[in-house]
Every structure is written in C-alpha cells, then in structure tokens.
Amino acid sequence: MGNVLVTGATGGIGTALVAALIEAGHRVTAVGRDVGRLDVRGVEADLAEPGTLAAAVGALEDAGDLEDLQALVYCAGISPIEAVADAGPETWRRTMAVNVASAAELVRLTLPALRRSRGHVIFVNASPGMTGVPRWSAFVASKAALRELADSLREEEAAHGIRVTTVYPAATATDLLAEVRTTFGRPYDPESCIQPRTLAAMIVWALSAPADAYACELSVLPSPR
C-alpha cells in the first residue's frame, strides 16, 4: 500500500480515517495543526493561510514522504454560523481559505506526485443536496465551491489517470456537529448519526476501487432506525 496524505486528521472524521487507513495497510502523512499528537508522520500547517502550504509540502518532499503518494484526502473544514448581515470579511476569508482554497493549493502542490502514481483525490464535503441554509451562508457557499473544484479537477486530470471523488456525508457524530446543532437550537443524538469510523471505512472502500471503475461521488446517509 502507498502513502495517503490526510488533512483534518485531528478531528472526528479525520482521526477515524487515519486509524482506518492504517488498519487497511496504508501509510498516513498528516497535514495541519497539532499533528504532533498523532502517531503518524506529519507536518504542521495552518490551512487558514494557503500561502504557507508550499513550505509544508516542500518539507514532505525533502523527507521523501511524497515519493509514493497514492492519495490525498481533504477532510478539514470549519463551520461558522452567521447570517450574511453579520458575517464580515474575515469570516468569509477564513471559511473559504480552510474549506476551499487550501484544498486547491494542496492538490496543486501534490499533483506531480499524484500524476506519477495515477492517484486519487478525495474531498469530504457536506450533506448531500445541501443548499441555502439560513445563517450558514459562508459554510454552504464554501461547500458549493468545493464541489465545483472537484468536478473541474476531475475533468482536468483525467488524462493523467487521477481519480477525483467527492464524499457527501449526512449527519456524522462529531463534536463539530454537536456545536452546530446546539447553535441552531436543534437536538443532537449521536446514536442516530453516522459514526466517524463508519464513514472512514467507506472512504477507505472508495480508495480501494479496482482499476476499471471508481465512485466519483459518494453520498452517505444514516441507516433507517
């Protein structure tokens, strides 16, 4: 198995994904803040500042950590809850930076390695079909942009054999979802949600697709209770 580069590895989904990838025999390299507390190779980077990612990826290249890069899984994200009337430029800048711009920049920086391996890029997006949520404008807009980024990248890199998958998970039992539900005044029952380890297993499944086909979009819903 080759190396998989993961962002958001210290969050609920990302932490479960790292464990699932290792269990499946992959090696994992993490990019982001606080990666030192993970038992994997990693490099510190602030995804709110896409311009800093070149140095982080350069450090990985110097260490030889991109020589056998097989996949990039971008599952980092932030979720501010503010109405358009209240959200200032910094909210929009930071949300777009973490949720979209750093995803694009990390792909750009790792494309040479991914082209060599005919690798796979996976973007973890938001609930399938989510549009126009009041007080969630920056988040929803960033996820729409991430979808378009994935679709464009898929067309651009097909000639290089790169697969591009967008994963659309519905409610997943994470601390972030608990915060969001609380802010919206909605109940949060983790037992009725997708478990992070389950979503991680489905991402690993997407990475293991045979040579002749793959899932370009994967919507994941909680099973009926």
Coordinates of N, CA and C in Angstrom, one line a residue:
M1 N 0.8 -1.2 0.0 CA 0.0 0.0 0.0 C 0.9 1.3 0.0
G2 N 0.4 2.3 -0.6 CA 1.1 3.5 -0.7 C 0.8 4.5 0.4
N3 N 1.3 5.7 0.3 CA 1.1 6.7 1.3 C -0.2 7.5 1.0
V4 N -0.9 7.9 2.0 CA -2.1 8.7 1.9 C -1.9 10.0 2.7
L5 N -2.1 11.1 2.1 CA -1.9 12.4 2.7 C -3.3 12.8 3.2
V6 N -3.5 13.2 4.5 CA -4.8 13.5 5.1 C -4.7 14.8 5.8
T7 N -5.7 15.7 5.5 CA -5.9 16.9 6.3 C -7.1 16.7 7.3
G8 N -7.1 17.5 8.3 CA -8.2 17.3 9.3 C -8.1 16.1 10.1
A9 N -6.8 15.6 10.2 CA -6.6 14.3 10.9 C -6.8 14.3 12.4
T10 N -6.9 15.5 13.0 CA -7.1 15.6 14.4 C -8.5 15.9 14.8
G11 N -9.4 15.8 13.8 CA -10.8 16.0 14.0 C -11.5 14.6 14.1
G12 N -12.8 14.6 14.3 CA -13.6 13.4 14.5 C -13.5 12.5 13.3
I13 N -13.8 12.9 12.1 CA -13.8 12.1 10.9 C -12.3 11.8 10.6
G14 N -11.5 12.8 10.6 CA -10.1 12.6 10.2 C -9.3 11.6 11.1
T15 N -9.6 11.7 12.4 CA -8.9 10.8 13.4 C -9.4 9.3 13.1
A16 N -10.7 9.2 12.8 CA -11.2 7.8 12.5 C -10.6 7.4 11.2
L17 N -10.4 8.3 10.2 CA -9.9 7.9 8.9 C -8.4 7.5 9.0
V18 N -7.6 8.2 9.8 CA -6.2 7.8 10.0 C -6.2 6.3 10.5
A19 N -7.0 6.0 11.5 CA -7.0 4.7 12.1 C -7.4 3.6 11.1
A20 N -8.4 4.0 10.3 CA -8.9 3.0 9.3 C -7.9 2.8 8.2
L21 N -7.2 3.8 7.8 CA -6.2 3.7 6.7 C -5.1 2.8 7.2
I22 N -4.6 3.1 8.4 CA -3.5 2.3 9.0 C -4.0 0.8 9.1
E23 N -5.2 0.6 9.5 CA -5.7 -0.8 9.7 C -5.8 -1.5 8.3
A24 N -6.0 -0.7 7.3 CA -6.1 -1.3 5.9 C -4.7 -1.5 5.3
G25 N -3.7 -1.1 6.0 CA -2.3 -1.3 5.5 C -1.7 -0.1 4.8
H26 N -2.4 1.0 4.8 CA -1.8 2.3 4.2 C -0.8 2.9 5.2
R27 N 0.0 3.7 4.7 CA 0.8 4.6 5.5 C 0.2 6.0 5.4
V28 N 0.2 6.8 6.5 CA -0.5 8.0 6.5 C 0.5 9.2 6.8
T29 N 0.3 10.3 6.1 CA 1.0 11.5 6.4 C -0.1 12.6 6.7
A30 N 0.0 13.3 7.8 CA -1.0 14.3 8.1 C -0.5 15.7 7.9
V31 N -1.4 16.6 7.5 CA -1.0 18.0 7.3 C -2.1 18.8 8.1
G32 N -1.6 19.7 8.9 CA -2.5 20.5 9.7 C -1.9 21.0 11.0
R33 N -2.7 21.5 11.9 CA -2.3 21.9 13.2 C -2.3 20.7 14.1
D34 N -1.4 20.7 15.1 CA -1.4 19.8 16.2 C -1.2 18.3 15.7
V35 N -0.5 18.1 14.6 CA -0.3 16.8 14.1 C 0.7 16.1 15.0
G36 N 1.5 16.8 15.8 CA 2.4 16.1 16.7 C 1.8 15.2 17.6
R37 N 0.5 15.3 17.9 CA -0.1 14.4 18.9 C -0.6 13.2 18.2
L38 N -0.4 13.0 16.9 CA -0.8 11.8 16.2 C 0.4 10.9 16.1
D39 N 0.1 9.6 16.0 CA 1.1 8.6 15.8 C 1.4 8.3 14.4
V40 N 1.5 9.3 13.6 CA 1.8 9.2 12.1 C 2.8 10.3 11.8
R41 N 3.4 10.2 10.6 CA 4.2 11.2 10.1 C 3.3 12.4 9.8
G42 N 3.9 13.6 10.0 CA 3.1 14.8 9.7 C 3.9 16.1 9.6
V43 N 3.2 17.1 9.1 CA 3.9 18.4 9.0 C 2.8 19.5 9.5
E44 N 3.3 20.4 10.3 CA 2.4 21.5 10.8 C 2.1 22.5 9.6
A45 N 0.8 22.9 9.5 CA 0.4 23.9 8.6 C -0.9 24.5 9.0
D46 N -1.1 25.8 8.7 CA -2.3 26.5 9.0 C -3.1 26.6 7.8
L47 N -4.2 25.8 7.7 CA -5.0 25.8 6.5 C -5.8 27.0 6.3
A48 N -5.8 27.9 7.3 CA -6.4 29.2 7.1 C -5.5 30.2 6.3
E49 N -4.3 29.7 6.1 CA -3.3 30.5 5.3 C -2.7 29.7 4.2
P50 N -3.4 29.5 3.1 CA -3.0 28.7 2.0 C -1.6 28.9 1.5
G51 N -1.1 30.2 1.6 CA 0.2 30.5 1.1 C 1.3 29.9 1.9
T52 N 1.0 29.3 3.1 CA 2.0 28.6 3.9 C 2.2 27.2 3.5
L53 N 1.3 26.6 2.7 CA 1.3 25.2 2.4 C 2.5 24.8 1.5
A54 N 3.1 25.7 0.7 CA 4.2 25.3 -0.1 C 5.4 24.9 0.7
A55 N 5.6 25.6 1.8 CA 6.7 25.2 2.7 C 6.5 23.9 3.4
A56 N 5.2 23.6 3.8 CA 4.9 22.4 4.4 C 5.1 21.2 3.4
V57 N 4.6 21.3 2.2 CA 4.7 20.3 1.2 C 6.2 20.1 0.8
G58 N 6.9 21.2 0.8 CA 8.4 21.2 0.5 C 9.1 20.3 1.5
A59 N 8.7 20.5 2.8 CA 9.3 19.7 3.8 C 9.0 18.2 3.7
L60 N 7.8 17.9 3.2 CA 7.5 16.5 3.0 C 8.3 15.9 1.8
E61 N 8.5 16.7 0.8 CA 9.3 16.3 -0.4 C 10.7 16.1 0.0
D62 N 11.3 17.0 0.8 CA 12.6 16.8 1.3 C 12.8 15.6 2.1
A63 N 11.8 15.2 2.8 CA 11.9 14.0 3.7 C 11.6 12.7 2.9
G64 N 11.2 12.9 1.6 CA 10.9 11.7 0.8 C 9.5 11.2 1.1
D65 N 8.6 11.9 1.7 CA 7.3 11.4 2.1 C 6.3 11.5 0.9
L66 N 6.7 12.1 -0.2 CA 5.7 12.2 -1.3 C 6.1 11.2 -2.4
E67 N 7.2 10.5 -2.3 CA 7.7 9.7 -3.4 C 6.7 8.6 -3.8
D68 N 5.9 8.1 -2.8 CA 5.0 7.0 -3.2 C 3.5 7.5 -2.8
L69 N 3.3 8.8 -3.0 CA 1.9 9.3 -2.6 C 0.9 8.7 -3.5
Q70 N -0.1 8.0 -2.9 CA -1.2 7.4 -3.7 C -2.5 8.2 -3.6
A71 N -2.7 8.9 -2.6 CA -4.0 9.6 -2.4 C -3.8 10.8 -1.5
L72 N -4.7 11.7 -1.7 CA -4.9 12.9 -0.9 C -6.4 12.9 -0.4
V73 N -6.6 12.9 0.9 CA -8.0 13.0 1.4 C -8.1 14.3 2.1
Y74 N -8.9 15.2 1.6 CA -9.1 16.5 2.3 C -10.4 16.5 3.1
C75 N -10.2 16.4 4.4 CA -11.4 16.4 5.2 C -11.4 17.5 6.3
A76 N -10.5 18.5 6.1 CA -10.5 19.6 7.0 C -11.7 20.5 6.7
G77 N -12.1 21.3 7.7 CA -13.2 22.2 7.4 C -13.6 23.0 8.7
I78 N -14.1 24.2 8.5 CA -14.7 24.9 9.6 C -16.1 25.3 9.2
S79 N -16.9 25.6 10.2 CA -18.4 25.8 10.0 C -19.0 26.9 10.8
P80 N -18.6 28.2 10.5 CA -19.2 29.3 11.2 C -20.6 29.5 10.9
I81 N -21.3 29.9 11.9 CA -22.8 30.1 11.8 C -23.1 31.6 12.0
E82 N -23.3 32.3 10.9 CA -23.5 33.7 10.9 C -24.4 34.0 9.7
A83 N -25.4 34.9 9.9 CA -26.2 35.4 8.8 C -25.3 36.3 7.9
V84 N -25.7 36.5 6.7 CA -24.9 37.3 5.8 C -24.8 38.7 6.4
A85 N -25.8 39.2 7.0 CA -25.8 40.5 7.6 C -24.8 40.7 8.7
D86 N -24.4 39.6 9.3 CA -23.4 39.6 10.4 C -22.0 39.1 10.1
A87 N -21.9 38.4 9.0 CA -20.6 37.8 8.7 C -19.7 38.9 8.0
G88 N -18.6 39.2 8.6 CA -17.7 40.2 8.0 C -16.7 39.5 7.1
P89 N -15.8 40.3 6.5 CA -14.8 39.8 5.5 C -14.0 38.7 6.1
E90 N -13.6 38.8 7.4 CA -12.7 37.7 7.9 C -13.4 36.4 8.0
T91 N -14.7 36.4 8.3 CA -15.4 35.1 8.3 C -15.4 34.4 7.0
W92 N -15.7 35.2 5.9 CA -15.7 34.7 4.6 C -14.2 34.3 4.1
R93 N -13.3 35.1 4.5 CA -11.9 34.8 4.1 C -11.4 33.5 4.7
R94 N -11.7 33.4 6.0 CA -11.2 32.2 6.7 C -11.9 30.9 6.3
T95 N -13.2 31.0 6.1 CA -14.0 29.9 5.7 C -13.6 29.4 4.3
M96 N -13.5 30.3 3.4 CA -13.1 29.9 2.0 C -11.6 29.4 2.0
A97 N -10.8 30.0 2.8 CA -9.4 29.5 2.9 C -9.3 28.1 3.3
V98 N -9.9 27.8 4.5 CA -9.8 26.4 5.0 C -10.6 25.4 4.2
N99 N -11.8 25.8 3.8 CA -12.7 24.8 3.1 C -12.5 24.6 1.7
V100 N -11.8 25.6 1.0 CA -11.7 25.5 -0.5 C -10.3 25.8 -0.9
A101 N -9.8 27.0 -0.6 CA -8.5 27.5 -1.2 C -7.3 26.6 -0.8
S102 N -7.3 26.1 0.5 CA -6.2 25.2 0.9 C -6.4 23.9 0.2
A103 N -7.6 23.5 0.0 CA -7.8 22.2 -0.7 C -7.2 22.3 -2.1
A104 N -7.5 23.4 -2.8 CA -7.0 23.6 -4.2 C -5.5 23.7 -4.2
E105 N -4.9 24.4 -3.2 CA -3.5 24.6 -3.1 C -2.7 23.3 -2.8
L106 N -3.3 22.5 -1.9 CA -2.6 21.3 -1.6 C -2.7 20.3 -2.7
V107 N -3.8 20.3 -3.5 CA -3.8 19.5 -4.7 C -2.8 20.0 -5.7
R108 N -2.7 21.3 -5.9 CA -1.7 21.8 -6.9 C -0.3 21.4 -6.5
L109 N 0.0 21.5 -5.2 CA 1.4 21.2 -4.8 C 1.7 19.7 -4.9
T110 N 0.7 18.8 -4.8 CA 1.0 17.4 -4.8 C 0.7 16.7 -6.1
L111 N 0.2 17.5 -7.1 CA -0.2 16.9 -8.4 C 1.0 16.2 -9.1
P112 N 2.2 16.7 -9.0 CA 3.3 15.9 -9.6 C 3.4 14.5 -9.1
A113 N 3.3 14.3 -7.8 CA 3.4 13.0 -7.2 C 2.1 12.2 -7.5
L114 N 1.0 12.8 -7.5 CA -0.3 12.1 -7.8 C -0.3 11.7 -9.2
R115 N 0.2 12.5 -10.1 CA 0.3 12.1 -11.5 C 1.2 10.9 -11.7
R116 N 2.3 10.9 -11.0 CA 3.2 9.7 -11.2 C 2.5 8.4 -10.7
S117 N 1.7 8.5 -9.7 CA 1.1 7.3 -9.2 C -0.3 7.0 -9.8
R118 N -0.8 8.0 -10.6 CA -2.1 7.9 -11.1 C -3.1 7.7 -9.9
G119 N -2.9 8.7 -9.0 CA -3.5 8.6 -7.7 C -4.9 9.1 -7.6
H120 N -5.4 9.3 -6.4 CA -6.8 9.5 -6.0 C -6.9 10.7 -5.1
V121 N -7.8 11.6 -5.4 CA -8.1 12.8 -4.6 C -9.5 12.6 -4.1
I122 N -9.7 12.7 -2.7 CA -11.0 12.6 -2.1 C -11.3 13.9 -1.3
F123 N -12.4 14.6 -1.6 CA -12.8 15.7 -0.9 C -14.0 15.3 0.0
V124 N -13.9 15.5 1.3 CA -15.1 15.3 2.1 C -15.9 16.6 2.2
N125 N -17.1 16.5 1.6 CA -17.9 17.7 1.5 C -18.9 17.8 2.6
A126 N -20.2 18.1 2.3 CA -21.2 18.2 3.4 C -22.4 17.3 3.0
S127 N -23.5 17.5 3.7 CA -24.7 16.6 3.5 C -25.1 16.7 2.0
P128 N -25.5 15.6 1.4 CA -25.9 15.6 0.0 C -27.1 16.5 -0.2
G129 N -27.0 17.3 -1.3 CA -28.1 18.2 -1.7 C -28.3 19.4 -0.8
M130 N -27.3 19.7 0.1 CA -27.5 20.9 0.9 C -27.4 22.2 0.2
T131 N -28.4 23.0 0.3 CA -28.4 24.4 -0.3 C -29.1 25.4 0.6
G132 N -28.7 26.6 0.4 CA -29.4 27.7 1.0 C -29.9 27.6 2.4
V133 N -28.9 27.4 3.4 CA -29.3 27.3 4.8 C -29.1 28.6 5.5
P134 N -30.2 29.2 6.0 CA -30.1 30.5 6.7 C -29.1 30.4 7.8
R135 N -28.3 31.5 8.0 CA -27.3 31.6 9.0 C -26.0 30.7 8.8
W136 N -26.0 30.1 7.6 CA -24.9 29.2 7.4 C -24.3 29.5 6.0
S137 N -24.4 30.7 5.6 CA -24.1 31.1 4.2 C -22.6 30.9 3.8
A138 N -21.7 31.2 4.7 CA -20.3 31.1 4.3 C -19.9 29.6 4.1
F139 N -20.4 28.8 5.1 CA -20.2 27.3 5.0 C -20.8 26.7 3.8
V140 N -22.0 27.0 3.5 CA -22.7 26.4 2.4 C -22.1 26.9 1.1
A141 N -21.7 28.1 1.0 CA -21.0 28.6 -0.2 C -19.7 28.0 -0.4
S142 N -19.0 27.7 0.7 CA -17.6 27.1 0.5 C -17.8 25.6 0.1
K143 N -18.8 25.0 0.5 CA -19.0 23.6 0.1 C -19.5 23.5 -1.3
A144 N -20.3 24.5 -1.8 CA -20.6 24.5 -3.2 C -19.4 24.7 -4.0
A145 N -18.5 25.6 -3.6 CA -17.2 25.8 -4.3 C -16.4 24.6 -4.3
L146 N -16.3 23.9 -3.2 CA -15.5 22.6 -3.1 C -16.1 21.6 -4.1
R147 N -17.4 21.5 -4.3 CA -17.9 20.6 -5.3 C -17.5 21.0 -6.7
E148 N -17.5 22.2 -7.0 CA -17.1 22.7 -8.3 C -15.6 22.5 -8.5
L149 N -14.8 22.7 -7.5 CA -13.4 22.4 -7.6 C -13.2 20.9 -7.9
A150 N -13.9 20.0 -7.3 CA -13.7 18.6 -7.5 C -14.1 18.3 -9.0
D151 N -15.2 18.8 -9.4 CA -15.7 18.5 -10.8 C -14.8 19.0 -11.8
S152 N -14.2 20.2 -11.6 CA -13.2 20.7 -12.6 C -11.9 19.9 -12.6
L153 N -11.5 19.6 -11.4 CA -10.2 18.8 -11.3 C -10.4 17.4 -11.9
R154 N -11.5 16.8 -11.8 CA -11.8 15.5 -12.4 C -11.6 15.6 -13.9
E155 N -12.1 16.6 -14.5 CA -12.0 16.8 -16.0 C -10.6 17.1 -16.4
E156 N -10.0 18.0 -15.6 CA -8.6 18.4 -16.0 C -7.6 17.3 -15.9
E157 N -7.7 16.4 -14.8 CA -6.7 15.4 -14.6 C -7.0 14.0 -15.1
A158 N -8.1 13.8 -15.8 CA -8.4 12.5 -16.3 C -7.3 12.0 -17.2
A159 N -6.7 12.8 -18.0 CA -5.7 12.4 -18.9 C -4.5 11.9 -18.1
H160 N -4.3 12.3 -16.9 CA -3.2 11.8 -16.1 C -3.6 10.6 -15.2
G161 N -4.8 10.1 -15.4 CA -5.2 8.9 -14.6 C -5.6 9.2 -13.2
I162 N -5.8 10.5 -12.8 CA -6.1 10.8 -11.4 C -7.6 10.7 -11.2
R163 N -8.0 10.0 -10.2 CA -9.4 9.8 -9.8 C -9.8 10.9 -8.8
V164 N -11.0 11.5 -8.9 CA -11.4 12.5 -8.0 C -12.8 12.1 -7.5
T165 N -12.9 12.0 -6.2 CA -14.2 11.6 -5.5 C -14.6 12.7 -4.5
T166 N -15.9 13.0 -4.6 CA -16.5 13.9 -3.5 C -17.3 13.0 -2.7
V167 N -17.1 13.0 -1.4 CA -17.9 12.3 -0.4 C -18.9 13.3 0.3
Y168 N -20.2 13.0 0.3 CA -21.2 13.8 0.9 C -21.8 13.1 2.1
P169 N -21.2 13.3 3.3 CA -21.8 12.6 4.4 C -22.9 13.4 5.1
A170 N -24.0 12.8 5.4 CA -25.0 13.4 6.2 C -24.6 13.5 7.6
A171 N -25.4 13.7 8.6 CA -25.1 14.0 10.0 C -24.1 12.9 10.5
T172 N -22.9 13.3 10.9 CA -21.9 12.4 11.4 C -21.6 12.8 12.9
A173 N -21.5 11.8 13.7 CA -21.4 12.1 15.2 C -20.0 12.6 15.5
T174 N -19.9 13.9 15.5 CA -18.6 14.6 15.8 C -18.9 15.8 16.7
D175 N -17.9 16.3 17.4 CA -18.0 17.4 18.2 C -18.5 18.6 17.4
L176 N -18.0 18.8 16.2 CA -18.4 19.9 15.3 C -19.9 19.9 15.1
L177 N -20.5 18.7 14.8 CA -21.9 18.6 14.6 C -22.7 19.0 15.8
A178 N -22.2 18.5 17.0 CA -22.8 18.9 18.2 C -22.8 20.4 18.4
E179 N -21.7 21.1 18.1 CA -21.7 22.5 18.3 C -22.7 23.2 17.3
V180 N -22.7 22.7 16.1 CA -23.6 23.3 15.1 C -25.1 23.1 15.5
R181 N -25.4 21.9 15.9 CA -26.8 21.6 16.3 C -27.2 22.5 17.5
T182 N -26.3 22.6 18.5 CA -26.6 23.4 19.6 C -26.8 24.9 19.3
T183 N -26.0 25.4 18.4 CA -26.1 26.8 17.9 C -27.4 27.0 17.2
F184 N -27.8 26.1 16.4 CA -29.1 26.2 15.7 C -30.3 25.8 16.6
G185 N -30.1 25.4 17.8 CA -31.2 25.1 18.7 C -31.8 23.8 18.3
R186 N -31.1 22.9 17.7 CA -31.6 21.6 17.3 C -31.0 20.5 18.2
P187 N -31.8 19.4 18.4 CA -31.3 18.3 19.2 C -30.1 17.5 18.5
Y188 N -29.2 17.0 19.3 CA -28.1 16.2 18.8 C -28.1 14.9 19.5
D189 N -28.3 13.8 18.7 CA -28.3 12.5 19.2 C -27.3 11.7 18.4
P190 N -26.1 11.5 19.0 CA -25.0 10.8 18.2 C -25.4 9.4 17.8
E191 N -26.2 8.8 18.5 CA -26.6 7.4 18.1 C -27.4 7.3 16.8
S192 N -28.1 8.4 16.5 CA -28.8 8.4 15.2 C -28.0 8.9 14.0
C193 N -26.8 9.2 14.3 CA -25.9 9.8 13.2 C -25.0 8.7 12.7
I194 N -24.3 9.0 11.5 CA -23.3 8.1 11.0 C -22.1 8.2 12.0
Q195 N -21.5 7.1 12.3 CA -20.4 7.1 13.2 C -19.1 7.4 12.4
P196 N -18.2 8.2 12.9 CA -17.0 8.5 12.2 C -16.2 7.3 11.6
R197 N -16.1 6.2 12.4 CA -15.4 5.0 12.0 C -16.1 4.4 10.7
T198 N -17.5 4.5 10.7 CA -18.2 4.0 9.5 C -17.9 4.8 8.3
L199 N -18.0 6.1 8.4 CA -17.6 7.0 7.3 C -16.2 6.8 6.8
A200 N -15.3 6.6 7.8 CA -13.9 6.4 7.4 C -13.8 5.1 6.7
A201 N -14.5 4.0 7.1 CA -14.5 2.8 6.3 C -14.9 2.9 4.9
M202 N -15.9 3.8 4.7 CA -16.4 4.0 3.3 C -15.5 4.8 2.5
I203 N -14.7 5.7 3.1 CA -13.7 6.4 2.4 C -12.6 5.4 2.0
V204 N -12.2 4.6 2.9 CA -11.1 3.5 2.6 C -11.6 2.6 1.4
W205 N -12.9 2.3 1.5 CA -13.5 1.5 0.4 C -13.4 2.2 -0.9
A206 N -13.7 3.5 -1.0 CA -13.6 4.3 -2.2 C -12.2 4.3 -2.7
L207 N -11.2 4.3 -1.8 CA -9.8 4.3 -2.3 C -9.4 3.0 -2.8
S208 N -10.1 1.9 -2.5 CA -9.7 0.6 -2.9 C -10.4 0.1 -4.2
A209 N -11.0 1.0 -4.9 CA -11.7 0.7 -6.1 C -10.8 0.0 -7.1
P210 N -11.3 -1.0 -7.9 CA -10.5 -1.7 -8.9 C -10.1 -0.7 -10.0
A211 N -9.2 -1.2 -10.9 CA -8.6 -0.3 -11.9 C -9.6 0.2 -12.9
D212 N -10.7 -0.5 -13.2 CA -11.5 -0.1 -14.3 C -12.7 0.8 -13.9
A213 N -12.9 1.1 -12.7 CA -14.0 1.9 -12.3 C -13.8 2.5 -10.8
Y214 N -14.5 3.6 -10.6 CA -14.4 4.1 -9.2 C -15.7 5.0 -9.0
A215 N -15.9 5.3 -7.7 CA -17.1 6.2 -7.4 C -16.6 7.6 -7.4
C216 N -17.1 8.4 -8.3 CA -16.8 9.8 -8.4 C -17.5 10.7 -7.4
E217 N -18.7 10.2 -6.9 CA -19.5 10.8 -5.9 C -20.0 9.7 -5.0
L218 N -20.0 10.0 -3.7 CA -20.5 9.1 -2.7 C -21.3 9.8 -1.7
S219 N -22.6 9.6 -1.7 CA -23.5 10.1 -0.7 C -23.7 9.1 0.4
V220 N -23.5 9.5 1.7 CA -23.6 8.6 2.8 C -24.7 9.1 3.8
L221 N -25.6 8.2 4.0 CA -26.8 8.5 4.9 C -26.8 7.6 6.1
P222 N -27.3 8.0 7.2 CA -27.5 7.1 8.3 C -28.6 6.1 7.9
S223 N -28.4 4.8 8.4 CA -29.4 3.8 8.1 C -30.7 4.1 8.8
P224 N -31.8 3.7 8.3 CA -33.1 4.0 8.9 C -33.1 3.3 10.3
R225 N -33.7 4.0 11.3 CA -33.8 3.5 12.6 C -35.1 2.9 12.9

